[in-house]
Amino acid sequence: MVIDPGYNPGNVGDVDFDTAKDRAGLITPVPGGVGPMTIAVLLAQTVEAARRQLGLGPGSVSPAAGT
């Protein structure tokens, strides 16, 4: 398995995809591989941090939601 985050300018990966695809069972594409998951995790962590700052705790319902 190859996980290539592709953190180089121009959205190119660190791995030669054409060479690695024949050797690796799984490989992430660049762009579009780990980026969406990274954004989702960062957003979830931001929401969790905001809840903690507001004293709501993890998974609790926001007072703005009416409960």
PDB file of N, CA and C in Angstrom:
ATOM      1  N   MET A   1       0.847  -1.176   0.000  1.00  0.00           N
ATOM      2  CA  MET A   1       0.000   0.000   0.000  1.00  0.00           C
ATOM      3  C   MET A   1       0.889   1.235   0.000  1.00  0.00           C
ATOM      4  N   VAL A   2       0.547   2.173  -0.859  1.00  0.00           N
ATOM      5  CA  VAL A   2       1.271   3.435  -0.930  1.00  0.00           C
ATOM      6  C   VAL A   2       0.281   4.562  -0.676  1.00  0.00           C
ATOM      7  N   ILE A   3       0.557   5.372   0.338  1.00  0.00           N
ATOM      8  CA  ILE A   3      -0.245   6.553   0.617  1.00  0.00           C
ATOM      9  C   ILE A   3       0.615   7.756   0.285  1.00  0.00           C
ATOM     10  N   ASP A   4       0.250   8.434  -0.765  1.00  0.00           N
ATOM     11  CA  ASP A   4       1.029   9.580  -1.255  1.00  0.00           C
ATOM     12  C   ASP A   4       0.236  10.857  -1.008  1.00  0.00           C
ATOM     13  N   PRO A   5       0.634  11.653  -0.001  1.00  0.00           N
ATOM     14  CA  PRO A   5      -0.127  12.861   0.294  1.00  0.00           C
ATOM     15  C   PRO A   5       0.027  13.952  -0.757  1.00  0.00           C
ATOM     16  N   GLY A   6       1.057  13.921  -1.571  1.00  0.00           N
ATOM     17  CA  GLY A   6       1.216  14.896  -2.644  1.00  0.00           C
ATOM     18  C   GLY A   6       1.364  16.319  -2.170  1.00  0.00           C
ATOM     19  N   TYR A   7       2.276  16.555  -1.251  1.00  0.00           N
ATOM     20  CA  TYR A   7       2.468  17.889  -0.694  1.00  0.00           C
ATOM     21  C   TYR A   7       3.465  18.727  -1.472  1.00  0.00           C
ATOM     22  N   ASN A   8       3.675  18.440  -2.710  1.00  0.00           N
ATOM     23  CA  ASN A   8       4.592  19.209  -3.540  1.00  0.00           C
ATOM     24  C   ASN A   8       3.810  20.280  -4.293  1.00  0.00           C
ATOM     25  N   PRO A   9       4.463  21.380  -4.642  1.00  0.00           N
ATOM     26  CA  PRO A   9       3.779  22.418  -5.439  1.00  0.00           C
ATOM     27  C   PRO A   9       3.245  21.838  -6.738  1.00  0.00           C
ATOM     28  N   GLY A  10       2.064  22.251  -7.121  1.00  0.00           N
ATOM     29  CA  GLY A  10       1.479  21.775  -8.360  1.00  0.00           C
ATOM     30  C   GLY A  10       0.692  20.488  -8.223  1.00  0.00           C
ATOM     31  N   ASN A  11       0.424  20.064  -6.987  1.00  0.00           N
ATOM     32  CA  ASN A  11      -0.347  18.840  -6.736  1.00  0.00           C
ATOM     33  C   ASN A  11       0.238  17.618  -7.435  1.00  0.00           C
ATOM     34  N   VAL A  12       1.537  17.450  -7.336  1.00  0.00           N
ATOM     35  CA  VAL A  12       2.175  16.237  -7.833  1.00  0.00           C
ATOM     36  C   VAL A  12       2.630  15.424  -6.632  1.00  0.00           C
ATOM     37  N   GLY A  13       2.550  14.120  -6.750  1.00  0.00           N
ATOM     38  CA  GLY A  13       2.919  13.247  -5.640  1.00  0.00           C
ATOM     39  C   GLY A  13       4.412  13.039  -5.503  1.00  0.00           C
ATOM     40  N   ASP A  14       4.774  12.399  -4.395  1.00  0.00           N
ATOM     41  CA  ASP A  14       6.170  12.065  -4.143  1.00  0.00           C
ATOM     42  C   ASP A  14       6.547  10.716  -4.750  1.00  0.00           C
ATOM     43  N   VAL A  15       5.544   9.966  -5.173  1.00  0.00           N
ATOM     44  CA  VAL A  15       5.741   8.620  -5.692  1.00  0.00           C
ATOM     45  C   VAL A  15       5.492   8.619  -7.194  1.00  0.00           C
ATOM     46  N   ASP A  16       6.311   7.884  -7.925  1.00  0.00           N
ATOM     47  CA  ASP A  16       6.087   7.715  -9.362  1.00  0.00           C
ATOM     48  C   ASP A  16       4.927   6.736  -9.526  1.00  0.00           C
ATOM     49  N   PHE A  17       3.727   7.287  -9.756  1.00  0.00           N
ATOM     50  CA  PHE A  17       2.495   6.494  -9.787  1.00  0.00           C
ATOM     51  C   PHE A  17       2.582   5.327 -10.764  1.00  0.00           C
ATOM     52  N   ASP A  18       3.058   5.578 -11.977  1.00  0.00           N
ATOM     53  CA  ASP A  18       3.090   4.532 -13.003  1.00  0.00           C
ATOM     54  C   ASP A  18       3.971   3.350 -12.611  1.00  0.00           C
ATOM     55  N   THR A  19       5.068   3.606 -11.907  1.00  0.00           N
ATOM     56  CA  THR A  19       5.942   2.535 -11.448  1.00  0.00           C
ATOM     57  C   THR A  19       5.343   1.821 -10.243  1.00  0.00           C
ATOM     58  N   ALA A  20       4.823   2.595  -9.299  1.00  0.00           N
ATOM     59  CA  ALA A  20       4.318   2.031  -8.050  1.00  0.00           C
ATOM     60  C   ALA A  20       3.028   1.235  -8.233  1.00  0.00           C
ATOM     61  N   LYS A  21       2.183   1.622  -9.187  1.00  0.00           N
ATOM     62  CA  LYS A  21       0.885   0.954  -9.344  1.00  0.00           C
ATOM     63  C   LYS A  21       1.034  -0.526  -9.684  1.00  0.00           C
ATOM     64  N   ASP A  22       2.128  -0.914 -10.318  1.00  0.00           N
ATOM     65  CA  ASP A  22       2.351  -2.315 -10.664  1.00  0.00           C
ATOM     66  C   ASP A  22       2.899  -3.120  -9.484  1.00  0.00           C
ATOM     67  N   ARG A  23       3.451  -2.440  -8.507  1.00  0.00           N
ATOM     68  CA  ARG A  23       4.066  -3.127  -7.364  1.00  0.00           C
ATOM     69  C   ARG A  23       3.207  -3.084  -6.112  1.00  0.00           C
ATOM     70  N   ALA A  24       2.438  -2.020  -5.959  1.00  0.00           N
ATOM     71  CA  ALA A  24       1.631  -1.840  -4.753  1.00  0.00           C
ATOM     72  C   ALA A  24       0.222  -2.394  -4.979  1.00  0.00           C
ATOM     73  N   GLY A  25      -0.334  -2.991  -3.936  1.00  0.00           N
ATOM     74  CA  GLY A  25      -1.700  -3.483  -4.032  1.00  0.00           C
ATOM     75  C   GLY A  25      -2.703  -2.345  -4.093  1.00  0.00           C
ATOM     76  N   LEU A  26      -2.409  -1.268  -3.363  1.00  0.00           N
ATOM     77  CA  LEU A  26      -3.267  -0.086  -3.313  1.00  0.00           C
ATOM     78  C   LEU A  26      -2.394   1.152  -3.371  1.00  0.00           C
ATOM     79  N   ILE A  27      -2.894   2.194  -4.022  1.00  0.00           N
ATOM     80  CA  ILE A  27      -2.145   3.450  -4.085  1.00  0.00           C
ATOM     81  C   ILE A  27      -3.144   4.603  -4.174  1.00  0.00           C
ATOM     82  N   THR A  28      -2.859   5.681  -3.453  1.00  0.00           N
ATOM     83  CA  THR A  28      -3.744   6.839  -3.496  1.00  0.00           C
ATOM     84  C   THR A  28      -3.362   7.725  -4.676  1.00  0.00           C
ATOM     85  N   PRO A  29      -4.350   8.274  -5.372  1.00  0.00           N
ATOM     86  CA  PRO A  29      -4.063   9.169  -6.483  1.00  0.00           C
ATOM     87  C   PRO A  29      -3.732  10.573  -5.990  1.00  0.00           C
ATOM     88  N   VAL A  30      -3.021  11.314  -6.815  1.00  0.00           N
ATOM     89  CA  VAL A  30      -2.726  12.725  -6.533  1.00  0.00           C
ATOM     90  C   VAL A  30      -3.075  13.499  -7.795  1.00  0.00           C
ATOM     91  N   PRO A  31      -3.916  14.510  -7.722  1.00  0.00           N
ATOM     92  CA  PRO A  31      -4.632  14.996  -6.535  1.00  0.00           C
ATOM     93  C   PRO A  31      -5.888  14.161  -6.271  1.00  0.00           C
ATOM     94  N   GLY A  32      -6.525  14.409  -5.127  1.00  0.00           N
ATOM     95  CA  GLY A  32      -7.791  13.770  -4.796  1.00  0.00           C
ATOM     96  C   GLY A  32      -7.697  12.535  -3.938  1.00  0.00           C
ATOM     97  N   GLY A  33      -6.512  12.174  -3.495  1.00  0.00           N
ATOM     98  CA  GLY A  33      -6.359  10.977  -2.687  1.00  0.00           C
ATOM     99  C   GLY A  33      -6.681  11.200  -1.223  1.00  0.00           C
ATOM    100  N   VAL A  34      -5.704  11.675  -0.454  1.00  0.00           N
ATOM    101  CA  VAL A  34      -5.902  11.851   0.980  1.00  0.00           C
ATOM    102  C   VAL A  34      -6.431  13.235   1.333  1.00  0.00           C
ATOM    103  N   GLY A  35      -6.468  14.154   0.393  1.00  0.00           N
ATOM    104  CA  GLY A  35      -6.920  15.516   0.660  1.00  0.00           C
ATOM    105  C   GLY A  35      -8.316  15.609   1.246  1.00  0.00           C
ATOM    106  N   PRO A  36      -9.329  14.976   0.631  1.00  0.00           N
ATOM    107  CA  PRO A  36     -10.673  15.056   1.193  1.00  0.00           C
ATOM    108  C   PRO A  36     -10.771  14.502   2.616  1.00  0.00           C
ATOM    109  N   MET A  37     -10.062  13.428   2.907  1.00  0.00           N
ATOM    110  CA  MET A  37     -10.089  12.859   4.264  1.00  0.00           C
ATOM    111  C   MET A  37      -9.389  13.789   5.242  1.00  0.00           C
ATOM    112  N   THR A  38      -8.290  14.398   4.831  1.00  0.00           N
ATOM    113  CA  THR A  38      -7.584  15.349   5.690  1.00  0.00           C
ATOM    114  C   THR A  38      -8.489  16.520   6.047  1.00  0.00           C
ATOM    115  N   ILE A  39      -9.197  17.050   5.070  1.00  0.00           N
ATOM    116  CA  ILE A  39     -10.103  18.174   5.309  1.00  0.00           C
ATOM    117  C   ILE A  39     -11.229  17.758   6.253  1.00  0.00           C
ATOM    118  N   ALA A  40     -11.801  16.571   6.042  1.00  0.00           N
ATOM    119  CA  ALA A  40     -12.894  16.099   6.897  1.00  0.00           C
ATOM    120  C   ALA A  40     -12.447  15.937   8.348  1.00  0.00           C
ATOM    121  N   VAL A  41     -11.260  15.377   8.555  1.00  0.00           N
ATOM    122  CA  VAL A  41     -10.755  15.185   9.916  1.00  0.00           C
ATOM    123  C   VAL A  41     -10.451  16.533  10.568  1.00  0.00           C
ATOM    124  N   LEU A  42      -9.840  17.448   9.840  1.00  0.00           N
ATOM    125  CA  LEU A  42      -9.556  18.777  10.394  1.00  0.00           C
ATOM    126  C   LEU A  42     -10.838  19.513  10.767  1.00  0.00           C
ATOM    127  N   LEU A  43     -11.870  19.405   9.936  1.00  0.00           N
ATOM    128  CA  LEU A  43     -13.145  20.044  10.231  1.00  0.00           C
ATOM    129  C   LEU A  43     -13.777  19.429  11.476  1.00  0.00           C
ATOM    130  N   ALA A  44     -13.761  18.114  11.590  1.00  0.00           N
ATOM    131  CA  ALA A  44     -14.315  17.445  12.773  1.00  0.00           C
ATOM    132  C   ALA A  44     -13.562  17.857  14.037  1.00  0.00           C
ATOM    133  N   GLN A  45     -12.252  17.962  13.953  1.00  0.00           N
ATOM    134  CA  GLN A  45     -11.463  18.375  15.113  1.00  0.00           C
ATOM    135  C   GLN A  45     -11.730  19.833  15.478  1.00  0.00           C
ATOM    136  N   THR A  46     -11.971  20.679  14.478  1.00  0.00           N
ATOM    137  CA  THR A  46     -12.296  22.079  14.743  1.00  0.00           C
ATOM    138  C   THR A  46     -13.640  22.195  15.466  1.00  0.00           C
ATOM    139  N   VAL A  47     -14.621  21.433  15.005  1.00  0.00           N
ATOM    140  CA  VAL A  47     -15.933  21.432  15.672  1.00  0.00           C
ATOM    141  C   VAL A  47     -15.798  20.921  17.101  1.00  0.00           C
ATOM    142  N   GLU A  48     -15.045  19.861  17.300  1.00  0.00           N
ATOM    143  CA  GLU A  48     -14.826  19.320  18.652  1.00  0.00           C
ATOM    144  C   GLU A  48     -14.146  20.344  19.560  1.00  0.00           C
ATOM    145  N   ALA A  49     -13.146  21.043  19.033  1.00  0.00           N
ATOM    146  CA  ALA A  49     -12.459  22.070  19.831  1.00  0.00           C
ATOM    147  C   ALA A  49     -13.418  23.201  20.208  1.00  0.00           C
ATOM    148  N   ALA A  50     -14.273  23.606  19.278  1.00  0.00           N
ATOM    149  CA  ALA A  50     -15.253  24.659  19.569  1.00  0.00           C
ATOM    150  C   ALA A  50     -16.233  24.198  20.636  1.00  0.00           C
ATOM    151  N   ARG A  51     -16.704  22.958  20.549  1.00  0.00           N
ATOM    152  CA  ARG A  51     -17.610  22.418  21.567  1.00  0.00           C
ATOM    153  C   ARG A  51     -16.960  22.454  22.952  1.00  0.00           C
ATOM    154  N   ARG A  52     -15.708  22.055  22.994  1.00  0.00           N
ATOM    155  CA  ARG A  52     -15.010  22.047  24.292  1.00  0.00           C
ATOM    156  C   ARG A  52     -14.833  23.461  24.837  1.00  0.00           C
ATOM    157  N   GLN A  53     -14.515  24.405  23.960  1.00  0.00           N
ATOM    158  CA  GLN A  53     -14.351  25.794  24.389  1.00  0.00           C
ATOM    159  C   GLN A  53     -15.662  26.357  24.939  1.00  0.00           C
ATOM    160  N   LEU A  54     -16.765  25.913  24.368  1.00  0.00           N
ATOM    161  CA  LEU A  54     -18.085  26.378  24.807  1.00  0.00           C
ATOM    162  C   LEU A  54     -18.646  25.552  25.960  1.00  0.00           C
ATOM    163  N   GLY A  55     -17.897  24.535  26.387  1.00  0.00           N
ATOM    164  CA  GLY A  55     -18.327  23.696  27.492  1.00  0.00           C
ATOM    165  C   GLY A  55     -19.433  22.723  27.128  1.00  0.00           C
ATOM    166  N   LEU A  56     -19.583  22.416  25.849  1.00  0.00           N
ATOM    167  CA  LEU A  56     -20.649  21.525  25.414  1.00  0.00           C
ATOM    168  C   LEU A  56     -20.261  20.056  25.492  1.00  0.00           C
ATOM    169  N   GLY A  57     -18.988  19.762  25.466  1.00  0.00           N
ATOM    170  CA  GLY A  57     -18.545  18.372  25.521  1.00  0.00           C
ATOM    171  C   GLY A  57     -18.733  17.679  24.184  1.00  0.00           C
ATOM    172  N   PRO A  58     -18.093  16.545  24.031  1.00  0.00           N
ATOM    173  CA  PRO A  58     -18.163  15.823  22.764  1.00  0.00           C
ATOM    174  C   PRO A  58     -19.546  15.223  22.530  1.00  0.00           C
ATOM    175  N   GLY A  59     -20.061  15.407  21.339  1.00  0.00           N
ATOM    176  CA  GLY A  59     -21.309  14.784  20.944  1.00  0.00           C
ATOM    177  C   GLY A  59     -22.572  15.375  21.538  1.00  0.00           C
ATOM    178  N   SER A  60     -22.473  16.428  22.300  1.00  0.00           N
ATOM    179  CA  SER A  60     -23.684  16.998  22.878  1.00  0.00           C
ATOM    180  C   SER A  60     -24.405  17.861  21.836  1.00  0.00           C
ATOM    181  N   VAL A  61     -25.654  18.127  22.084  1.00  0.00           N
ATOM    182  CA  VAL A  61     -26.454  18.931  21.155  1.00  0.00           C
ATOM    183  C   VAL A  61     -26.272  20.404  21.469  1.00  0.00           C
ATOM    184  N   SER A  62     -26.135  21.201  20.437  1.00  0.00           N
ATOM    185  CA  SER A  62     -25.946  22.633  20.592  1.00  0.00           C
ATOM    186  C   SER A  62     -27.216  23.292  21.138  1.00  0.00           C
ATOM    187  N   PRO A  63     -27.089  24.253  22.046  1.00  0.00           N
ATOM    188  CA  PRO A  63     -28.264  24.979  22.525  1.00  0.00           C
ATOM    189  C   PRO A  63     -29.006  25.691  21.391  1.00  0.00           C
ATOM    190  N   ALA A  64     -28.304  26.057  20.346  1.00  0.00           N
ATOM    191  CA  ALA A  64     -28.931  26.726  19.210  1.00  0.00           C
ATOM    192  C   ALA A  64     -29.859  25.798  18.442  1.00  0.00           C
ATOM    193  N   ALA A  65     -29.691  24.485  18.631  1.00  0.00           N
ATOM    194  CA  ALA A  65     -30.531  23.510  17.929  1.00  0.00           C
ATOM    195  C   ALA A  65     -31.888  23.350  18.609  1.00  0.00           C
ATOM    196  N   GLY A  66     -32.081  23.972  19.771  1.00  0.00           N
ATOM    197  CA  GLY A  66     -33.380  23.939  20.422  1.00  0.00           C
ATOM    198  C   GLY A  66     -33.531  22.888  21.497  1.00  0.00           C
ATOM    199  N   THR A  67     -32.449  22.171  21.798  1.00  0.00           N
ATOM    200  CA  THR A  67     -32.533  21.161  22.870  1.00  0.00           C
ATOM    201  C   THR A  67     -31.391  21.310  23.836  1.00  0.00           C
TER     202      THR A  67
END
